[in-house]
Amino acid sequence: MAKMQWSLFVLILMGQSSFLTCHHYEYHFVKENKTWTEAQKYCRDNYTDLATVFDMTDTKRLRDLAQNQDAAWIGLYSDPELNNKKMWRWQWSLPELEFSTSEENWYPQEPQDALISEACVPMDRNHKWKDVPCTTEFIFEFICYDERNQSDQKFHFIKNEVTWSKAQNYCREHHTDLVSGREQLDKISEDIDNKIGGKNVWIGLFRDSWRWSDESSFSFRNWNRQLFKSEDGNKKCAMTMTDGKWTSDECKKTKPFFCYDDKVILIKEKKTWDGALDYCRKNHSDLVSITNPHQQRWVQERAKKANTSYVWMGLRYTCFMDLWFWVNDCVVCYDNWAPGGRQEGCDRAAAMDIEGKWFKMTESDTFNFICTLK
């Protein structure tokens, strides 16, 4: 049977359940009032850590859990060791993307780091960047990205001249986010001359001193810009508000808080793919499956701590059906193969490198691996 016929047959067998979104972590709302540090210890003792928030879907999950409870700690804090602005990390606004220095396209002598508030980036018609204060207004228009649009119209040039934060809010409310990542920026290169003329436009690149308690590098921020002031020196810990937006407060104050419980675990043992699958099913649930960018970033963060160059996932190639499949029966509707990384062949399975790219490997290779928990 041809590959396409087999793929259709597998989809029919699996039914719609394979398309349901699942999360690799759970949130818990704790109503006890504790300082941020006490809350962190409680979460680490009883769950995994104080809550890390990936995107707007997660903010809704927290809001639904709290049921209108105002002011609750999350795991975001301003790292005192990063007060030196040169140690701030550049990040993309779109949370599924991780910034790489290979993407940089600065003007000469940029970023200047002239002011600690120069933390946001506009781009000119030649794709050159510079750092400016995020509060710069009445100068820059902006570009939104919409991943939900199934047509080619994924990029929207907005003619409003606003601050970076207002541009970000607009894009998240009406589309997906500010345009982010070199791949997206390259796709709009042909339109830039016609759409922006000689102007500069905001893109989704920013930097700050805020870090997550579990050391993950997720870039998502959801500040209430009327309440949150980055220069508030004593307010170093982040909290959610009733509307889901965030602000900060003194870490010594007591509030309820959110924990998260990881549903994936990195096993730092070297096993073949079959050995890894056996171990996961005997001790946990299964080898991990990844069906969307959200899950990809979550698993990618865990893979960074491996002591092998790759980690096994639950993706395997079957010669009989001539296709790649997830061992938990999820449909392969999302992938993150490295260029040339996907090759078909018997006795092949997929492994992720520490940068998150997927590669086909011989099943007899031995790597660390990631299991899902029951």
GROMACS .gro file of C-alpha atoms in nm:
model
  374
    1MET     CA    1   0.000   0.000   0.000
    2ALA     CA    2   0.133   0.347  -0.087
    3LYS     CA    3   0.249   0.582   0.189
    4MET     CA    4  -0.043   0.825   0.140
    5GLN     CA    5  -0.298   0.543   0.163
    6TRP     CA    6  -0.136   0.408   0.479
    7SER     CA    7  -0.127   0.758   0.633
    8LEU     CA    8  -0.498   0.804   0.564
    9PHE     CA    9  -0.570   0.458   0.709
   10VAL     CA   10  -0.378   0.546   1.028
   11LEU     CA   11  -0.563   0.878   1.063
   12ILE     CA   12  -0.900   0.705   1.033
   13LEU     CA   13  -0.802   0.444   1.293
   14MET     CA   14  -0.686   0.707   1.540
   15GLY     CA   15  -0.992   0.928   1.511
   16GLN     CA   16  -1.022   1.284   1.632
   17SER     CA   17  -0.871   1.215   1.977
   18SER     CA   18  -0.522   1.238   1.830
   19PHE     CA   19  -0.577   1.603   1.751
   20LEU     CA   20  -0.661   1.709   2.105
   21THR     CA   21  -0.410   1.944   2.263
   22CYS     CA   22  -0.243   1.802   2.571
   23HIS     CA   23  -0.002   1.973   2.807
   24HIS     CA   24   0.325   1.837   2.939
   25TYR     CA   25   0.261   2.004   3.278
   26GLU     CA   26  -0.021   2.081   3.522
   27TYR     CA   27  -0.087   2.392   3.730
   28HIS     CA   28  -0.189   2.398   4.098
   29PHE     CA   29  -0.327   2.701   4.281
   30VAL     CA   30  -0.219   2.716   4.646
   31LYS     CA   31  -0.431   2.949   4.862
   32GLU     CA   32  -0.182   2.974   5.149
   33ASN     CA   33  -0.016   3.315   5.185
   34LYS     CA   34   0.362   3.288   5.156
   35THR     CA   35   0.653   3.507   5.053
   36TRP     CA   36   0.786   3.441   4.701
   37THR     CA   37   1.081   3.243   4.838
   38GLU     CA   38   0.857   3.039   5.071
   39ALA     CA   39   0.622   2.972   4.779
   40GLN     CA   40   0.916   2.860   4.565
   41LYS     CA   41   1.028   2.613   4.834
   42TYR     CA   42   0.672   2.481   4.878
   43CYS     CA   43   0.634   2.419   4.504
   44ARG     CA   44   0.974   2.248   4.479
   45ASP     CA   45   0.893   2.028   4.780
   46ASN     CA   46   0.543   1.929   4.664
   47TYR     CA   47   0.540   1.969   4.286
   48THR     CA   48   0.811   2.080   4.042
   49ASP     CA   49   0.849   2.458   4.083
   50LEU     CA   50   0.669   2.790   4.094
   51ALA     CA   51   0.459   2.831   3.780
   52THR     CA   52   0.631   2.896   3.449
   53VAL     CA   53   0.395   3.051   3.193
   54PHE     CA   54   0.445   2.980   2.824
   55ASP     CA   55   0.171   3.173   2.641
   56MET     CA   56  -0.178   3.325   2.652
   57THR     CA   57  -0.334   2.980   2.679
   58ASP     CA   58  -0.143   2.928   3.003
   59THR     CA   59  -0.259   3.265   3.141
   60LYS     CA   60  -0.619   3.151   3.089
   61ARG     CA   61  -0.545   2.822   3.265
   62LEU     CA   62  -0.412   3.015   3.567
   63ARG     CA   63  -0.704   3.257   3.565
   64ASP     CA   64  -0.956   2.970   3.557
   65LEU     CA   65  -0.779   2.796   3.846
   66ALA     CA   66  -0.768   3.106   4.066
   67GLN     CA   67  -1.137   3.191   4.017
   68ASN     CA   68  -1.099   3.569   4.049
   69GLN     CA   69  -0.836   3.553   4.324
   70ASP     CA   70  -0.630   3.872   4.296
   71ALA     CA   71  -0.249   3.884   4.322
   72ALA     CA   72  -0.082   3.542   4.322
   73TRP     CA   73   0.290   3.469   4.279
   74ILE     CA   74   0.428   3.302   3.966
   75GLY     CA   75   0.786   3.186   3.908
   76LEU     CA   76   0.916   3.500   3.734
   77TYR     CA   77   1.167   3.719   3.918
   78SER     CA   78   1.416   3.992   3.835
   79ASP     CA   79   1.763   3.841   3.875
   80PRO     CA   80   1.977   4.079   4.086
   81GLU     CA   81   2.288   3.945   3.913
   82LEU     CA   82   2.158   4.086   3.585
   83ASN     CA   83   2.142   4.451   3.688
   84ASN     CA   84   2.426   4.508   3.443
   85LYS     CA   85   2.231   4.573   3.124
   86LYS     CA   86   2.494   4.403   2.909
   87MET     CA   87   2.395   4.073   3.072
   88TRP     CA   88   2.031   4.108   2.968
   89ARG     CA   89   1.926   3.842   2.716
   90TRP     CA   90   1.764   3.922   2.381
   91GLN     CA   91   1.441   3.730   2.328
   92TRP     CA   92   1.163   3.698   2.071
   93SER     CA   93   0.812   3.801   2.171
   94LEU     CA   94   0.665   3.489   2.008
   95PRO     CA   95   0.724   3.237   2.289
   96GLU     CA   96   0.776   2.931   2.073
   97LEU     CA   97   1.096   3.083   1.926
   98GLU     CA   98   1.432   3.101   2.099
   99PHE     CA   99   1.669   3.381   1.997
  100SER     CA  100   2.004   3.285   1.846
  101THR     CA  101   2.300   3.516   1.786
  102SER     CA  102   2.314   3.377   1.431
  103GLU     CA  103   1.995   3.575   1.362
  104GLU     CA  104   2.146   3.913   1.454
  105ASN     CA  105   2.132   4.190   1.196
  106TRP     CA  106   2.233   4.504   1.388
  107TYR     CA  107   2.342   4.838   1.252
  108PRO     CA  108   2.718   4.896   1.301
  109GLN     CA  109   2.788   4.983   1.668
  110GLU     CA  110   2.446   4.852   1.770
  111PRO     CA  111   2.313   4.759   2.015
  112GLN     CA  112   2.454   5.065   2.187
  113ASP     CA  113   2.341   4.987   2.543
  114ALA     CA  114   2.336   5.363   2.590
  115LEU     CA  115   2.044   5.342   2.833
  116ILE     CA  116   1.917   5.054   3.045
  117SER     CA  117   1.573   5.130   2.897
  118GLU     CA  118   1.697   5.060   2.542
  119ALA     CA  119   1.539   4.718   2.545
  120CYS     CA  120   1.324   4.702   2.229
  121VAL     CA  121   1.407   4.686   1.861
  122PRO     CA  122   1.280   4.855   1.543
  123MET     CA  123   1.386   4.739   1.195
  124ASP     CA  124   1.439   4.947   0.879
  125ARG     CA  125   1.362   4.859   0.516
  126ASN     CA  126   1.704   4.692   0.485
  127HIS     CA  127   1.627   4.464   0.782
  128LYS     CA  128   1.883   4.643   1.002
  129TRP     CA  129   1.815   4.664   1.377
  130LYS     CA  130   1.890   4.909   1.657
  131ASP     CA  131   1.798   4.917   2.025
  132VAL     CA  132   1.579   5.200   2.156
  133PRO     CA  133   1.362   5.262   2.464
  134CYS     CA  134   1.045   5.051   2.454
  135THR     CA  135   0.842   5.361   2.541
  136THR     CA  136   0.940   5.537   2.217
  137GLU     CA  137   0.613   5.655   2.063
  138PHE     CA  138   0.489   5.840   1.755
  139ILE     CA  139   0.779   5.705   1.551
  140PHE     CA  140   0.735   5.336   1.475
  141GLU     CA  141   0.462   5.137   1.309
  142PHE     CA  142   0.473   4.758   1.348
  143ILE     CA  143   0.423   4.416   1.188
  144CYS     CA  144   0.204   4.139   1.329
  145TYR     CA  145   0.228   3.767   1.258
  146ASP     CA  146  -0.085   3.548   1.245
  147GLU     CA  147  -0.024   3.173   1.257
  148ARG     CA  148  -0.397   3.101   1.255
  149ASN     CA  149  -0.440   3.242   0.904
  150GLN     CA  150  -0.435   2.949   0.663
  151SER     CA  151  -0.375   3.170   0.360
  152ASP     CA  152  -0.053   3.344   0.265
  153GLN     CA  153  -0.166   3.657   0.454
  154LYS     CA  154   0.018   3.576   0.775
  155PHE     CA  155   0.186   3.917   0.808
  156HIS     CA  156   0.004   4.242   0.877
  157PHE     CA  157   0.164   4.586   0.848
  158ILE     CA  158  -0.010   4.810   1.102
  159LYS     CA  159   0.007   5.183   1.036
  160ASN     CA  160  -0.047   5.292   1.398
  161GLU     CA  161   0.252   5.462   1.563
  162VAL     CA  162   0.264   5.325   1.919
  163THR     CA  163   0.506   5.203   2.188
  164TRP     CA  164   0.650   4.853   2.161
  165SER     CA  165   0.423   4.721   2.439
  166LYS     CA  166   0.110   4.858   2.274
  167ALA     CA  167   0.219   4.704   1.945
  168GLN     CA  168   0.269   4.368   2.116
  169ASN     CA  169  -0.071   4.388   2.286
  170TYR     CA  170  -0.242   4.473   1.957
  171CYS     CA  171  -0.078   4.180   1.775
  172ARG     CA  172  -0.170   3.935   2.052
  173GLU     CA  173  -0.531   4.055   2.064
  174HIS     CA  174  -0.592   4.062   1.688
  175HIS     CA  175  -0.341   3.812   1.547
  176THR     CA  176  -0.074   3.597   1.717
  177ASP     CA  177   0.223   3.817   1.809
  178LEU     CA  178   0.473   4.072   1.682
  179VAL     CA  179   0.672   3.938   1.388
  180SER     CA  180   0.952   3.725   1.540
  181GLY     CA  181   1.245   3.518   1.421
  182ARG     CA  182   1.472   3.548   1.122
  183GLU     CA  183   1.260   3.306   0.919
  184GLN     CA  184   0.953   3.529   0.951
  185LEU     CA  185   1.152   3.844   0.884
  186ASP     CA  186   1.299   3.693   0.568
  187LYS     CA  187   0.949   3.609   0.442
  188ILE     CA  188   0.842   3.975   0.451
  189SER     CA  189   1.156   4.106   0.279
  190GLU     CA  190   0.985   4.150  -0.057
  191ASP     CA  191   0.698   4.351   0.095
  192ILE     CA  192   0.900   4.586   0.312
  193ASP     CA  193   0.981   4.845   0.045
  194ASN     CA  194   0.616   4.879  -0.055
  195LYS     CA  195   0.467   4.862   0.294
  196ILE     CA  196   0.693   5.073   0.517
  197GLY     CA  197   0.869   5.309   0.278
  198GLY     CA  198   1.147   5.488   0.463
  199LYS     CA  199   1.007   5.420   0.810
  200ASN     CA  200   1.128   5.187   1.083
  201VAL     CA  201   0.888   4.928   1.232
  202TRP     CA  202   0.875   4.746   1.563
  203ILE     CA  203   0.964   4.375   1.554
  204GLY     CA  204   0.922   4.125   1.837
  205LEU     CA  205   1.272   4.151   1.980
  206PHE     CA  206   1.328   4.268   2.338
  207ARG     CA  207   1.549   4.209   2.642
  208ASP     CA  208   1.500   4.220   3.018
  209SER     CA  209   1.642   4.098   3.350
  210TRP     CA  210   1.349   3.869   3.434
  211ARG     CA  211   1.405   3.493   3.471
  212TRP     CA  212   1.195   3.189   3.556
  213SER     CA  213   1.246   2.999   3.881
  214ASP     CA  214   1.300   2.668   3.696
  215GLU     CA  215   1.570   2.832   3.477
  216SER     CA  216   1.372   2.782   3.155
  217SER     CA  217   1.431   3.043   2.886
  218PHE     CA  218   1.069   3.110   2.789
  219SER     CA  219   1.027   3.468   2.671
  220PHE     CA  220   0.654   3.514   2.736
  221ARG     CA  221   0.564   3.825   2.938
  222ASN     CA  222   0.213   3.957   3.009
  223TRP     CA  223   0.272   4.280   3.200
  224ASN     CA  224   0.000   4.530   3.285
  225ARG     CA  225   0.192   4.836   3.168
  226GLN     CA  226  -0.019   5.072   3.383
  227LEU     CA  227   0.079   4.886   3.702
  228PHE     CA  228   0.419   4.739   3.618
  229LYS     CA  229   0.721   4.970   3.626
  230SER     CA  230   1.049   4.801   3.538
  231GLU     CA  231   1.241   5.059   3.741
  232ASP     CA  232   1.060   4.971   4.067
  233GLY     CA  233   1.379   4.868   4.247
  234ASN     CA  234   1.226   4.670   4.534
  235LYS     CA  235   0.954   4.493   4.334
  236LYS     CA  236   1.150   4.197   4.203
  237CYS     CA  237   0.889   3.918   4.199
  238ALA     CA  238   0.604   3.876   3.951
  239MET     CA  239   0.240   3.806   4.027
  240THR     CA  240  -0.081   3.759   3.833
  241MET     CA  241  -0.384   3.986   3.866
  242THR     CA  242  -0.755   3.904   3.830
  243ASP     CA  243  -0.755   3.989   3.459
  244GLY     CA  244  -0.460   3.760   3.390
  245LYS     CA  245  -0.213   4.045   3.342
  246TRP     CA  246   0.101   4.063   3.557
  247THR     CA  247   0.271   4.315   3.776
  248SER     CA  248   0.548   4.289   4.038
  249ASP     CA  249   0.577   4.336   4.412
  250GLU     CA  250   0.827   4.307   4.697
  251CYS     CA  251   0.923   3.941   4.731
  252LYS     CA  252   0.889   3.950   5.112
  253LYS     CA  253   0.514   4.016   5.093
  254THR     CA  254   0.284   3.717   5.136
  255LYS     CA  255   0.036   3.600   4.870
  256PRO     CA  256  -0.119   3.279   4.737
  257PHE     CA  257   0.070   3.128   4.444
  258PHE     CA  258   0.075   2.893   4.148
  259CYS     CA  259   0.292   2.581   4.121
  260TYR     CA  260   0.339   2.356   3.821
  261ASP     CA  261   0.394   1.983   3.805
  262ASP     CA  262   0.608   1.857   3.517
  263LYS     CA  263   0.463   1.569   3.314
  264VAL     CA  264   0.787   1.494   3.133
  265ILE     CA  265   1.118   1.381   3.281
  266LEU     CA  266   1.471   1.366   3.142
  267ILE     CA  267   1.639   1.033   3.216
  268LYS     CA  268   2.016   1.074   3.223
  269GLU     CA  269   2.091   0.713   3.138
  270LYS     CA  270   2.230   0.602   2.802
  271LYS     CA  271   2.003   0.352   2.632
  272THR     CA  272   1.912   0.236   2.283
  273TRP     CA  273   1.576   0.353   2.150
  274ASP     CA  274   1.411   0.021   2.242
  275GLY     CA  275   1.575   0.034   2.585
  276ALA     CA  276   1.447   0.388   2.638
  277LEU     CA  277   1.094   0.289   2.533
  278ASP     CA  278   1.103  -0.010   2.769
  279TYR     CA  279   1.227   0.203   3.059
  280CYS     CA  280   0.960   0.474   3.009
  281ARG     CA  281   0.676   0.223   2.988
  282LYS     CA  282   0.791   0.027   3.293
  283ASN     CA  283   0.870   0.324   3.515
  284HIS     CA  284   0.657   0.611   3.386
  285SER     CA  285   0.416   0.629   3.092
  286ASP     CA  286   0.583   0.644   2.750
  287LEU     CA  287   0.857   0.804   2.543
  288VAL     CA  288   0.761   1.167   2.484
  289SER     CA  289   0.554   1.275   2.184
  290ILE     CA  290   0.549   1.629   2.043
  291THR     CA  291   0.249   1.752   1.846
  292ASN     CA  292   0.281   2.132   1.852
  293PRO     CA  293   0.536   2.414   1.902
  294HIS     CA  294   0.427   2.459   2.265
  295GLN     CA  295   0.522   2.102   2.355
  296GLN     CA  296   0.839   2.134   2.145
  297ARG     CA  297   0.973   2.426   2.353
  298TRP     CA  298   0.880   2.256   2.681
  299VAL     CA  299   1.064   1.934   2.587
  300GLN     CA  300   1.351   2.131   2.435
  301GLU     CA  301   1.413   2.301   2.770
  302ARG     CA  302   1.449   1.960   2.936
  303ALA     CA  303   1.680   1.833   2.660
  304LYS     CA  304   1.927   2.115   2.735
  305LYS     CA  305   2.020   1.940   3.061
  306ALA     CA  306   2.108   1.607   2.897
  307ASN     CA  307   2.462   1.472   2.919
  308THR     CA  308   2.445   1.324   2.567
  309SER     CA  309   2.436   1.525   2.243
  310TYR     CA  310   2.088   1.393   2.162
  311VAL     CA  311   1.785   1.263   2.351
  312TRP     CA  312   1.545   0.997   2.227
  313MET     CA  313   1.181   1.084   2.160
  314GLY     CA  314   0.891   0.849   2.087
  315LEU     CA  315   0.909   0.900   1.710
  316ARG     CA  316   0.996   0.597   1.499
  317TYR     CA  317   1.003   0.500   1.131
  318THR     CA  318   0.814   0.193   1.018
  319CYS     CA  319   0.921   0.024   0.696
  320PHE     CA  320   0.594  -0.170   0.682
  321MET     CA  321   0.378   0.143   0.657
  322ASP     CA  322   0.656   0.361   0.511
  323LEU     CA  323   0.602   0.652   0.752
  324TRP     CA  324   0.710   0.813   1.080
  325PHE     CA  325   0.476   0.762   1.376
  326TRP     CA  326   0.456   0.846   1.746
  327VAL     CA  327   0.451   0.545   1.978
  328ASN     CA  328   0.152   0.685   2.170
  329ASP     CA  329  -0.051   0.691   1.845
  330CYS     CA  330  -0.048   1.069   1.801
  331VAL     CA  331  -0.057   1.182   1.439
  332VAL     CA  332   0.266   1.338   1.310
  333CYS     CA  333   0.111   1.675   1.224
  334TYR     CA  334   0.401   1.886   1.358
  335ASP     CA  335   0.776   1.840   1.315
  336ASN     CA  336   1.102   2.021   1.383
  337TRP     CA  337   1.347   1.830   1.165
  338ALA     CA  338   1.692   1.975   1.110
  339PRO     CA  339   1.775   2.043   0.743
  340GLY     CA  340   1.850   1.699   0.603
  341GLY     CA  341   1.767   1.543   0.938
  342ARG     CA  342   1.463   1.353   0.818
  343GLN     CA  343   1.561   1.044   0.622
  344GLU     CA  344   1.364   0.727   0.578
  345GLY     CA  345   1.508   0.386   0.653
  346CYS     CA  346   1.448   0.074   0.858
  347ASP     CA  347   1.563   0.063   1.222
  348ARG     CA  348   1.549   0.442   1.249
  349ALA     CA  349   1.409   0.660   1.528
  350ALA     CA  350   1.412   1.034   1.600
  351ALA     CA  351   1.631   1.211   1.854
  352MET     CA  352   1.640   1.579   1.953
  353ASP     CA  353   1.963   1.777   1.992
  354ILE     CA  354   2.010   2.035   2.268
  355GLU     CA  355   1.900   2.309   2.024
  356GLY     CA  356   1.566   2.133   1.974
  357LYS     CA  357   1.620   2.006   1.618
  358TRP     CA  358   1.519   1.650   1.526
  359PHE     CA  359   1.750   1.397   1.361
  360LYS     CA  360   1.699   1.040   1.245
  361MET     CA  361   1.929   0.802   1.431
  362THR     CA  362   1.998   0.429   1.424
  363GLU     CA  363   1.796   0.262   1.701
  364SER     CA  364   2.107   0.097   1.839
  365ASP     CA  365   2.264   0.438   1.925
  366THR     CA  366   2.258   0.516   2.298
  367PHE     CA  367   2.134   0.849   2.434
  368ASN     CA  368   1.954   1.005   2.729
  369PHE     CA  369   1.577   1.015   2.675
  370ILE     CA  370   1.259   1.192   2.783
  371CYS     CA  371   0.959   1.011   2.928
  372THR     CA  372   0.605   1.132   2.988
  373LEU     CA  373   0.474   1.078   3.342
  374LYS     CA  374   0.152   0.907   3.440
   0.00000   0.00000   0.00000
